[in-house]
Amino acid sequence: MQSYTAALFTSGPVAHLIDLAIRVQTSQGELSLDDEIRRYIRVTGASDTAKWSCPARTGAAMLDVAGELLTENSPVAIPDEFRQKLAQASGDEDAAEYLHTLAGIVRILDRDLPPDYSELPMNTWEAGMGFPHLSGFTAHLTDDVEATSLADSVNSYIAGEHPFCTEVLPRTAAEAHRALVLFPDADSLRTNLLRPIPWISADALRELLRTVDDHMLREHS
């Protein structure tokens, strides 16, 4: 019978956590595995959808299942790509044992409250998860060589999305509001979001909100 379990290894928490472990391994000591897992737990905890579909404890359980499926008698065909990634993440440690160890770390850290952003700032991948529309707008700013101001860039972006901008702009505005609330001072905003969103500032976010609100009131009210 054909097995459809390969997706356990190629998408979802198992793949994401192994990718985070590889980031740590290749960071030459710059990143901490515990901190990356804390960010993973914070990301899943900040979204009701993520908490409903796959909370951190479920991710830990899936790591344990993956470890059990690595046994020699397992009927599951484990993708070679996953085996290669796991070897990179686990190093000299037995691959199955490494997955169980990683699952244990997730469970231990999941017992704590998520760290405050002043204690553990966002990094690029977490900001991309938390602020995908603001992060995506960076590419538009880079490509829009004719714009002389942020408002010009926002207006040209809106023009490209209109009349379907009602799908995108409310989410972009919500992310701008969330950024201003989470990071109310310039230092925290820079520390958490400047690297993934290099144009960001409180003034820029407020200008974006004004421009979006003006368009929505004029064209969609």
mmCIF file of N, CA, C and O in Angstrom, residues 107-179:
data_model
loop_
_atom_site.group_PDB
_atom_site.id
_atom_site.type_symbol
_atom_site.label_atom_id
_atom_site.label_comp_id
_atom_site.label_asym_id
_atom_site.label_seq_id
_atom_site.Cartn_x
_atom_site.Cartn_y
_atom_site.Cartn_z
ATOM 1 N N ARG A 107 9.284 20.701 24.587
ATOM 2 C CA ARG A 107 8.338 20.534 25.695
ATOM 3 C C ARG A 107 8.767 21.346 26.923
ATOM 4 O O ARG A 107 7.937 21.989 27.572
ATOM 5 N N ILE A 108 10.046 21.304 27.231
ATOM 6 C CA ILE A 108 10.533 22.030 28.405
ATOM 7 C C ILE A 108 10.324 23.531 28.233
ATOM 8 O O ILE A 108 9.811 24.220 29.135
ATOM 9 N N LEU A 109 10.700 24.052 27.068
ATOM 10 C CA LEU A 109 10.580 25.495 26.843
ATOM 11 C C LEU A 109 9.129 25.933 26.698
ATOM 12 O O LEU A 109 8.788 27.076 27.008
ATOM 13 N N ASP A 110 8.268 25.013 26.257
ATOM 14 C CA ASP A 110 6.856 25.349 26.089
ATOM 15 C C ASP A 110 6.152 25.518 27.433
ATOM 16 O O ASP A 110 5.052 26.067 27.498
ATOM 17 N N ARG A 111 6.773 25.075 28.515
ATOM 18 C CA ARG A 111 6.170 25.245 29.843
ATOM 19 C C ARG A 111 6.295 26.679 30.344
ATOM 20 O O ARG A 111 5.549 27.105 31.224
ATOM 21 N N ASP A 112 7.252 27.418 29.787
ATOM 22 C CA ASP A 112 7.468 28.798 30.223
ATOM 23 C C ASP A 112 6.584 29.751 29.435
ATOM 24 O O ASP A 112 6.102 29.431 28.339
ATOM 25 N N LEU A 113 6.386 30.940 29.996
ATOM 26 C CA LEU A 113 5.712 31.981 29.233
ATOM 27 C C LEU A 113 6.619 32.426 28.095
ATOM 28 O O LEU A 113 7.850 32.417 28.223
ATOM 29 N N PRO A 114 6.053 32.803 26.945
ATOM 30 C CA PRO A 114 6.894 33.277 25.839
ATOM 31 C C PRO A 114 7.726 34.471 26.288
ATOM 32 O O PRO A 114 7.244 35.334 27.036
ATOM 33 N N PRO A 115 8.983 34.542 25.869
ATOM 34 C CA PRO A 115 9.836 35.654 26.296
ATOM 35 C C PRO A 115 9.365 36.980 25.725
ATOM 36 O O PRO A 115 8.834 37.042 24.612
ATOM 37 N N ASP A 116 9.559 38.033 26.497
ATOM 38 C CA ASP A 116 9.244 39.368 26.011
ATOM 39 C C ASP A 116 10.220 39.742 24.899
ATOM 40 O O ASP A 116 11.351 39.282 24.852
ATOM 41 N N TYR A 117 9.758 40.625 23.994
ATOM 42 C CA TYR A 117 10.605 41.006 22.862
ATOM 43 C C TYR A 117 11.824 41.819 23.299
ATOM 44 O O TYR A 117 12.811 41.873 22.568
ATOM 45 N N SER A 118 11.768 42.419 24.485
ATOM 46 C CA SER A 118 12.952 43.101 24.995
ATOM 47 C C SER A 118 13.990 42.103 25.495
ATOM 48 O O SER A 118 15.191 42.375 25.486
ATOM 49 N N GLU A 119 13.528 40.926 25.900
ATOM 50 C CA GLU A 119 14.429 39.863 26.365
ATOM 51 C C GLU A 119 14.990 39.072 25.193
ATOM 52 O O GLU A 119 16.182 38.744 25.154
ATOM 53 N N LEU A 120 14.124 38.741 24.242
ATOM 54 C CA LEU A 120 14.518 37.958 23.068
ATOM 55 C C LEU A 120 13.919 38.623 21.826
ATOM 56 O O LEU A 120 12.779 38.350 21.462
ATOM 57 N N PRO A 121 14.660 39.523 21.193
ATOM 58 C CA PRO A 121 14.117 40.227 20.017
ATOM 59 C C PRO A 121 13.794 39.262 18.881
ATOM 60 O O PRO A 121 14.346 38.155 18.801
ATOM 61 N N MET A 122 12.909 39.707 18.008
ATOM 62 C CA MET A 122 12.630 38.951 16.801
ATOM 63 C C MET A 122 13.888 38.865 15.945
ATOM 64 O O MET A 122 14.732 39.756 15.970
ATOM 65 N N ASN A 123 13.990 37.774 15.187
ATOM 66 C CA ASN A 123 14.983 37.752 14.130
ATOM 67 C C ASN A 123 14.247 37.715 12.787
ATOM 68 O O ASN A 123 13.020 37.836 12.733
ATOM 69 N N THR A 124 14.995 37.555 11.699
ATOM 70 C CA THR A 124 14.397 37.753 10.371
ATOM 71 C C THR A 124 13.253 36.794 10.094
ATOM 72 O O THR A 124 12.200 37.194 9.592
ATOM 73 N N TRP A 125 13.426 35.503 10.403
ATOM 74 C CA TRP A 125 12.380 34.547 10.059
ATOM 75 C C TRP A 125 11.134 34.776 10.901
ATOM 76 O O TRP A 125 10.007 34.638 10.394
ATOM 77 N N GLU A 126 11.300 35.138 12.176
ATOM 78 C CA GLU A 126 10.120 35.377 13.013
ATOM 79 C C GLU A 126 9.378 36.630 12.561
ATOM 80 O O GLU A 126 8.143 36.649 12.518
ATOM 81 N N ALA A 127 10.112 37.678 12.206
ATOM 82 C CA ALA A 127 9.466 38.890 11.704
ATOM 83 C C ALA A 127 8.728 38.609 10.406
ATOM 84 O O ALA A 127 7.643 39.155 10.162
ATOM 85 N N GLY A 128 9.293 37.753 9.569
ATOM 86 C CA GLY A 128 8.607 37.388 8.329
ATOM 87 C C GLY A 128 7.310 36.652 8.582
ATOM 88 O O GLY A 128 6.333 36.812 7.836
ATOM 89 N N MET A 129 7.272 35.849 9.651
ATOM 90 C CA MET A 129 6.042 35.160 10.019
ATOM 91 C C MET A 129 5.033 36.117 10.636
ATOM 92 O O MET A 129 3.835 36.035 10.375
ATOM 93 N N GLY A 130 5.515 37.038 11.477
ATOM 94 C CA GLY A 130 4.613 37.933 12.195
ATOM 95 C C GLY A 130 4.154 39.122 11.385
ATOM 96 O O GLY A 130 3.064 39.663 11.623
ATOM 97 N N PHE A 131 4.978 39.536 10.409
ATOM 98 C CA PHE A 131 4.660 40.731 9.622
ATOM 99 C C PHE A 131 4.911 40.464 8.133
ATOM 100 O O PHE A 131 5.711 41.157 7.491
ATOM 101 N N PRO A 132 4.217 39.477 7.561
ATOM 102 C CA PRO A 132 4.506 39.112 6.159
ATOM 103 C C PRO A 132 4.195 40.215 5.163
ATOM 104 O O PRO A 132 4.904 40.369 4.164
ATOM 105 N N HIS A 133 3.148 41.012 5.414
ATOM 106 C CA HIS A 133 2.784 42.060 4.455
ATOM 107 C C HIS A 133 3.743 43.240 4.526
ATOM 108 O O HIS A 133 4.121 43.803 3.491
ATOM 109 N N LEU A 134 4.146 43.615 5.728
ATOM 110 C CA LEU A 134 5.139 44.684 5.848
ATOM 111 C C LEU A 134 6.480 44.233 5.264
ATOM 112 O O LEU A 134 7.165 45.015 4.589
ATOM 113 N N SER A 135 6.852 42.983 5.505
ATOM 114 C CA SER A 135 8.091 42.463 4.938
ATOM 115 C C SER A 135 8.010 42.426 3.414
ATOM 116 O O SER A 135 8.966 42.788 2.717
ATOM 117 N N GLY A 136 6.858 42.005 2.895
ATOM 118 C CA GLY A 136 6.685 41.936 1.445
ATOM 119 C C GLY A 136 6.683 43.299 0.784
ATOM 120 O O GLY A 136 7.092 43.440 -0.382
ATOM 121 N N PHE A 137 6.237 44.318 1.512
ATOM 122 C CA PHE A 137 6.192 45.666 0.957
ATOM 123 C C PHE A 137 7.600 46.206 0.692
ATOM 124 O O PHE A 137 7.789 47.092 -0.136
ATOM 125 N N THR A 138 8.594 45.636 1.364
ATOM 126 C CA THR A 138 9.976 46.064 1.164
ATOM 127 C C THR A 138 10.390 45.886 -0.286
ATOM 128 O O THR A 138 11.064 46.754 -0.867
ATOM 129 N N ALA A 139 9.998 44.773 -0.900
ATOM 130 C CA ALA A 139 10.351 44.520 -2.299
ATOM 131 C C ALA A 139 9.733 45.565 -3.214
ATOM 132 O O ALA A 139 10.362 46.025 -4.176
ATOM 133 N N HIS A 140 8.500 45.987 -2.913
ATOM 134 C CA HIS A 140 7.852 47.019 -3.731
ATOM 135 C C HIS A 140 8.601 48.343 -3.609
ATOM 136 O O HIS A 140 8.815 49.042 -4.611
ATOM 137 N N LEU A 141 9.015 48.684 -2.405
ATOM 138 C CA LEU A 141 9.765 49.926 -2.208
ATOM 139 C C LEU A 141 11.075 49.907 -2.999
ATOM 140 O O LEU A 141 11.482 50.915 -3.580
ATOM 141 N N THR A 142 11.714 48.758 -3.018
ATOM 142 C CA THR A 142 12.981 48.636 -3.741
ATOM 143 C C THR A 142 12.780 48.779 -5.242
ATOM 144 O O THR A 142 13.589 49.422 -5.938
ATOM 145 N N ASP A 143 11.686 48.216 -5.752
ATOM 146 C CA ASP A 143 11.427 48.250 -7.196
ATOM 147 C C ASP A 143 10.846 49.574 -7.674
ATOM 148 O O ASP A 143 10.969 49.923 -8.850
ATOM 149 N N ASP A 144 10.219 50.324 -6.770
ATOM 150 C CA ASP A 144 9.513 51.551 -7.163
ATOM 151 C C ASP A 144 10.498 52.724 -7.204
ATOM 152 O O ASP A 144 10.567 53.546 -6.291
ATOM 153 N N VAL A 145 11.255 52.799 -8.289
ATOM 154 C CA VAL A 145 12.307 53.820 -8.389
ATOM 155 C C VAL A 145 11.751 55.215 -8.669
ATOM 156 O O VAL A 145 12.452 56.220 -8.494
ATOM 157 N N GLU A 146 10.490 55.315 -9.093
ATOM 158 C CA GLU A 146 9.920 56.613 -9.432
ATOM 159 C C GLU A 146 9.341 57.349 -8.224
ATOM 160 O O GLU A 146 9.123 58.558 -8.275
ATOM 161 N N ALA A 147 9.079 56.627 -7.157
ATOM 162 C CA ALA A 147 8.443 57.243 -5.988
ATOM 163 C C ALA A 147 9.425 58.173 -5.283
ATOM 164 O O ALA A 147 10.611 57.882 -5.167
ATOM 165 N N THR A 148 8.912 59.301 -4.814
ATOM 166 C CA THR A 148 9.736 60.255 -4.078
ATOM 167 C C THR A 148 9.431 60.250 -2.589
ATOM 168 O O THR A 148 10.099 60.940 -1.823
ATOM 169 N N SER A 149 8.409 59.504 -2.181
ATOM 170 C CA SER A 149 8.049 59.425 -0.762
ATOM 171 C C SER A 149 7.417 58.074 -0.483
ATOM 172 O O SER A 149 7.034 57.346 -1.418
ATOM 173 N N LEU A 150 7.304 57.753 0.797
ATOM 174 C CA LEU A 150 6.647 56.500 1.168
ATOM 175 C C LEU A 150 5.191 56.517 0.720
ATOM 176 O O LEU A 150 4.672 55.510 0.230
ATOM 177 N N ALA A 151 4.523 57.658 0.870
ATOM 178 C CA ALA A 151 3.120 57.743 0.443
ATOM 179 C C ALA A 151 2.990 57.452 -1.047
ATOM 180 O O ALA A 151 2.036 56.781 -1.480
ATOM 181 N N ASP A 152 3.936 57.945 -1.860
ATOM 182 C CA ASP A 152 3.914 57.651 -3.297
ATOM 183 C C ASP A 152 4.022 56.156 -3.544
ATOM 184 O O ASP A 152 3.312 55.591 -4.387
ATOM 185 N N SER A 153 4.923 55.511 -2.809
ATOM 186 C CA SER A 153 5.097 54.068 -2.974
ATOM 187 C C SER A 153 3.855 53.300 -2.549
ATOM 188 O O SER A 153 3.438 52.345 -3.207
ATOM 189 N N VAL A 154 3.256 53.724 -1.438
ATOM 190 C CA VAL A 154 2.032 53.064 -0.977
ATOM 191 C C VAL A 154 0.920 53.250 -2.008
ATOM 192 O O VAL A 154 0.199 52.306 -2.339
ATOM 193 N N ASN A 155 0.793 54.464 -2.539
ATOM 194 C CA ASN A 155 -0.258 54.725 -3.527
ATOM 195 C C ASN A 155 -0.051 53.914 -4.799
ATOM 196 O O ASN A 155 -1.013 53.405 -5.382
ATOM 197 N N SER A 156 1.206 53.778 -5.242
ATOM 198 C CA SER A 156 1.449 52.978 -6.445
ATOM 199 C C SER A 156 1.186 51.497 -6.169
ATOM 200 O O SER A 156 0.692 50.770 -7.033
ATOM 201 N N TYR A 157 1.500 51.063 -4.957
ATOM 202 C CA TYR A 157 1.209 49.682 -4.570
ATOM 203 C C TYR A 157 -0.301 49.447 -4.549
ATOM 204 O O TYR A 157 -0.793 48.431 -5.062
ATOM 205 N N ILE A 158 -1.033 50.398 -3.978
ATOM 206 C CA ILE A 158 -2.492 50.294 -3.929
ATOM 207 C C ILE A 158 -3.074 50.266 -5.331
ATOM 208 O O ILE A 158 -3.980 49.483 -5.634
ATOM 209 N N ALA A 159 -2.556 51.131 -6.207
ATOM 210 C CA ALA A 159 -3.057 51.187 -7.584
ATOM 211 C C ALA A 159 -2.875 49.847 -8.290
ATOM 212 O O ALA A 159 -3.730 49.422 -9.086
ATOM 213 N N GLY A 160 -1.771 49.172 -7.986
ATOM 214 C CA GLY A 160 -1.532 47.875 -8.592
ATOM 215 C C GLY A 160 -2.450 46.790 -8.065
ATOM 216 O O GLY A 160 -2.725 45.811 -8.768
ATOM 217 N N GLU A 161 -2.927 46.951 -6.833
ATOM 218 C CA GLU A 161 -3.795 45.943 -6.220
ATOM 219 C C GLU A 161 -5.283 46.232 -6.430
ATOM 220 O O GLU A 161 -6.105 45.316 -6.422
ATOM 221 N N HIS A 162 -5.636 47.510 -6.594
ATOM 222 C CA HIS A 162 -7.034 47.923 -6.721
ATOM 223 C C HIS A 162 -7.667 47.294 -7.965
ATOM 224 O O HIS A 162 -7.035 47.221 -9.002
ATOM 225 N N PRO A 163 -8.921 46.813 -7.932
ATOM 226 C CA PRO A 163 -9.904 46.919 -6.843
ATOM 227 C C PRO A 163 -9.875 45.753 -5.849
ATOM 228 O O PRO A 163 -10.759 45.633 -5.019
ATOM 229 N N PHE A 164 -8.879 44.896 -5.960
ATOM 230 C CA PHE A 164 -8.814 43.737 -5.065
ATOM 231 C C PHE A 164 -7.979 44.024 -3.828
ATOM 232 O O PHE A 164 -7.609 43.115 -3.089
ATOM 233 N N CYS A 165 -7.682 45.303 -3.585
ATOM 234 C CA CYS A 165 -6.832 45.682 -2.467
ATOM 235 C C CYS A 165 -7.493 45.433 -1.115
ATOM 236 O O CYS A 165 -6.827 45.435 -0.084
ATOM 237 N N THR A 166 -8.813 45.211 -1.109
ATOM 238 C CA THR A 166 -9.495 44.931 0.161
ATOM 239 C C THR A 166 -9.016 43.613 0.772
ATOM 240 O O THR A 166 -9.214 43.377 1.964
ATOM 241 N N GLU A 167 -8.381 42.760 -0.030
ATOM 242 C CA GLU A 167 -7.835 41.513 0.496
ATOM 243 C C GLU A 167 -6.489 41.724 1.176
ATOM 244 O O GLU A 167 -6.111 40.963 2.068
ATOM 245 N N VAL A 168 -5.758 42.751 0.739
ATOM 246 C CA VAL A 168 -4.376 42.941 1.182
ATOM 247 C C VAL A 168 -4.236 44.082 2.183
ATOM 248 O O VAL A 168 -3.563 43.952 3.217
ATOM 249 N N LEU A 169 -4.865 45.227 1.879
ATOM 250 C CA LEU A 169 -4.615 46.431 2.675
ATOM 251 C C LEU A 169 -5.048 46.317 4.135
ATOM 252 O O LEU A 169 -4.324 46.814 5.014
ATOM 253 N N PRO A 170 -6.199 45.728 4.458
ATOM 254 C CA PRO A 170 -6.549 45.608 5.883
ATOM 255 C C PRO A 170 -5.507 44.818 6.680
ATOM 256 O O PRO A 170 -5.205 45.155 7.824
ATOM 257 N N ARG A 171 -4.935 43.796 6.053
ATOM 258 C CA ARG A 171 -3.922 42.998 6.746
ATOM 259 C C ARG A 171 -2.633 43.798 6.905
ATOM 260 O O ARG A 171 -1.964 43.721 7.947
ATOM 261 N N THR A 172 -2.288 44.562 5.882
ATOM 262 C CA THR A 172 -1.093 45.399 5.979
ATOM 263 C C THR A 172 -1.265 46.440 7.083
ATOM 264 O O THR A 172 -0.352 46.679 7.884
ATOM 265 N N ALA A 173 -2.444 47.071 7.124
ATOM 266 C CA ALA A 173 -2.713 48.070 8.156
ATOM 267 C C ALA A 173 -2.705 47.441 9.548
ATOM 268 O O ALA A 173 -2.186 48.034 10.505
ATOM 269 N N ALA A 174 -3.259 46.232 9.657
ATOM 270 C CA ALA A 174 -3.270 45.554 10.958
ATOM 271 C C ALA A 174 -1.845 45.276 11.433
ATOM 272 O O ALA A 174 -1.538 45.429 12.626
ATOM 273 N N GLU A 175 -0.970 44.877 10.511
ATOM 274 C CA GLU A 175 0.424 44.637 10.895
ATOM 275 C C GLU A 175 1.106 45.936 11.324
ATOM 276 O O GLU A 175 1.914 45.939 12.264
ATOM 277 N N ALA A 176 0.798 47.028 10.639
ATOM 278 C CA ALA A 176 1.385 48.326 11.018
ATOM 279 C C ALA A 176 0.938 48.718 12.423
ATOM 280 O O ALA A 176 1.748 49.163 13.249
ATOM 281 N N HIS A 177 -0.356 48.563 12.710
ATOM 282 C CA HIS A 177 -0.853 48.859 14.060
ATOM 283 C C HIS A 177 -0.184 47.953 15.089
ATOM 284 O O HIS A 177 0.209 48.416 16.174
ATOM 285 N N ARG A 178 -0.057 46.678 14.766
ATOM 286 C CA ARG A 178 0.542 45.726 15.717
ATOM 287 C C ARG A 178 1.997 46.092 15.999
ATOM 288 O O ARG A 178 2.454 46.021 17.152
ATOM 289 N N ALA A 179 2.728 46.487 14.970
ATOM 290 C CA ALA A 179 4.124 46.874 15.162
ATOM 291 C C ALA A 179 4.235 48.085 16.080
ATOM 292 O O ALA A 179 5.105 48.148 16.957
#
